[in-house]
């Protein structure tokens, strides 16, 4: 027991005071000589006074003690209530472990954490430990023992709730020691942190997803400054987090979308709160790539925008595989050529174009003859190799913009857009067949293979894709049944025509070398004086079997086959030589006119050739007139104007042939550096009776004169026509009336090739 100094002081004071009181009340009255009676009376009085005084003192002490006791009781109760309320408010539970007595006090709120009453929970450490989650038991109890050493205790563990679930409990406590430093009790509080723990768990999971997801995630604040991005973002864009933090996502823009695109995106975001779609962005490396992006607006509880979150995936690989799939779906695996599907699509487009642009085209079906034998005798490997090689050879003959497809087995399809007529299609078929003629060397085998070709023209034959293919197929059947290794058109007449044309084309190749071409000359007269002014050189082909072929029949073939350049150069050379021979003779023409094909326009060599011929023949430039047709000029006016200007610079004369048939633009015509318009014979034929022809002739003459151009009328066959045109003021005339085209006099005598002259009545100099 410990001594209380205040109590000791009070007790010692009381003993001293009462001892003195007793001493003086016994000793003082006798010493003062009081009587015994008085002494007894005083003695009684002092005893009563002592009792009164000490009684009063006792009362005061007891009163004060009781008051203090009540006061501290009240404070204690108050504190307890406050503590209870505080614990209630925090929903924390109180525990108090009396170490010496091995008992634990659990407050009501502690037991309530686990859905129990304190009684159900028990009051031992063992009872508490039995409710711990098996995984946490060892750690929780060990920590409790270890932490006993240093004054404070804190731990998190799971405890079984009455409903069987486990609750996360956060427990904190303090060790209280006795006067000798021995652990006496451990007291603390426990909180249920299951909710907080669940939030933390889901945040941890979200963070893991954020970090681990393959999609790029970008978070910006309301002012669109990047505040967070995940590793996938960095991997896809190539930027590190530090490089983009605080930046505006617009730095990722590819420049591929216009401002309207971004405006629409923002409008959708503002109105719907989210946007998703395909967008092209730029990586740090500068590479542009497609991504599928979803952007979401995040708002606070007052509906203010706080963040934007963008999630995107790089879809370049997807696009690539889509392209690959698309390629596989549209191409033949063996040859790499388009397959039937793509071929049909291309024909559909070509048909649509042919309708809108008035173009023509052809579809050719090419089927190998007797391919089956190769497959059967040499095996499919060799067969496959052959199919590949055939595809390659056919591909080499493909005209510009054409499509070659493998339609299956040994059948190929060829779409020839801009195929103007059957002749061109037939020539292509010939080229394809010729390309297969040389042997194929495959796997030590030398193989020969031929093919049959069926041709269908559009839009002539039909305007429906399926019908075009069916027509080409029946044409193919025709080609096969007429002896194979050939081609056939869907329409028989075309087959005949094309065959003739192809034959003509192949013999035209030799016509120049075989000296079968001739130049005839037709006089051009001054209408007023009736005098001869010039000669027009007109080509003729003296075919060994067919006799004289007019230019209208073979010039288009020469133009398509590329022979025209050689032919026109040859005529130019011949005409200039002839003109040179004429010049100096009496009544000689003052110039020779030579026709130039439009196919020579695009080539730079024409003016060199003209200059060269003039130089070689010694002819003056003004003795040569070049005629270009109106339609040729208007086909490509810019090129024509360019070329004509350069030709004019050489000093030669220029005339526009067949004027009135080519839809001239007057604006263009005004700028052309030409000297003469040749009114087409179709407007002369009806003169003088046809009012329309007369009106056109009058208008062309007036137009020509107003542009300072001479006008020549073609095809004048009668004196009336000549007179009528003279009346209209036409300058020159050409036609049977003045003279038919004839060979030059030297040639008429057969000096060049010994052929008889064309049976035309008039001589060259009428
Ligand atoms: P073009 O240049 O307009 O030639 C006039 C054509 O009208 C010639 O036909 C001529 O024989 C014919 N002709 C002349 N007077 C009369 C007539 O009174 N009545 C009728 N009905 N016809 C007449 P051709 O020789 O058959 O030549 C046809 C076209 O062939 C020429 O028309 C020219 O565009 C072209 N051509 C002729 N030779 C050449 C040449 O060497 N090179 C080129 N590129 N084209 C040529
Ligand atoms: Mg002409
Ligand atoms: Mg003409």
Short mmCIF file of C-alpha atoms and ligand atoms in Angstrom, two decimals, residues 536 627 657-658 678 680-681 714, ligand 3:
data_model
loop_
_atom_site.label_atom_id
_atom_site.label_comp_id
_atom_site.label_asym_id
_atom_site.label_seq_id
_atom_site.Cartn_x
_atom_site.Cartn_y
_atom_site.Cartn_z
CA UNK A 536 -2.88 17.08 -152.81
CA UNK A 627 -3.36 19.01 -143.88
CA UNK A 657 -9.06 19.33 -143.61
CA UNK A 658 -12.69 18.13 -143.62
CA UNK A 678 -10.96 22.92 -146.43
CA UNK A 680 -15.70 19.09 -146.24
CA UNK A 681 -17.14 17.53 -149.37
CA UNK A 714 -13.57 19.76 -151.46
MG1 LIG B 3 -11.00 16.28 -146.87
#
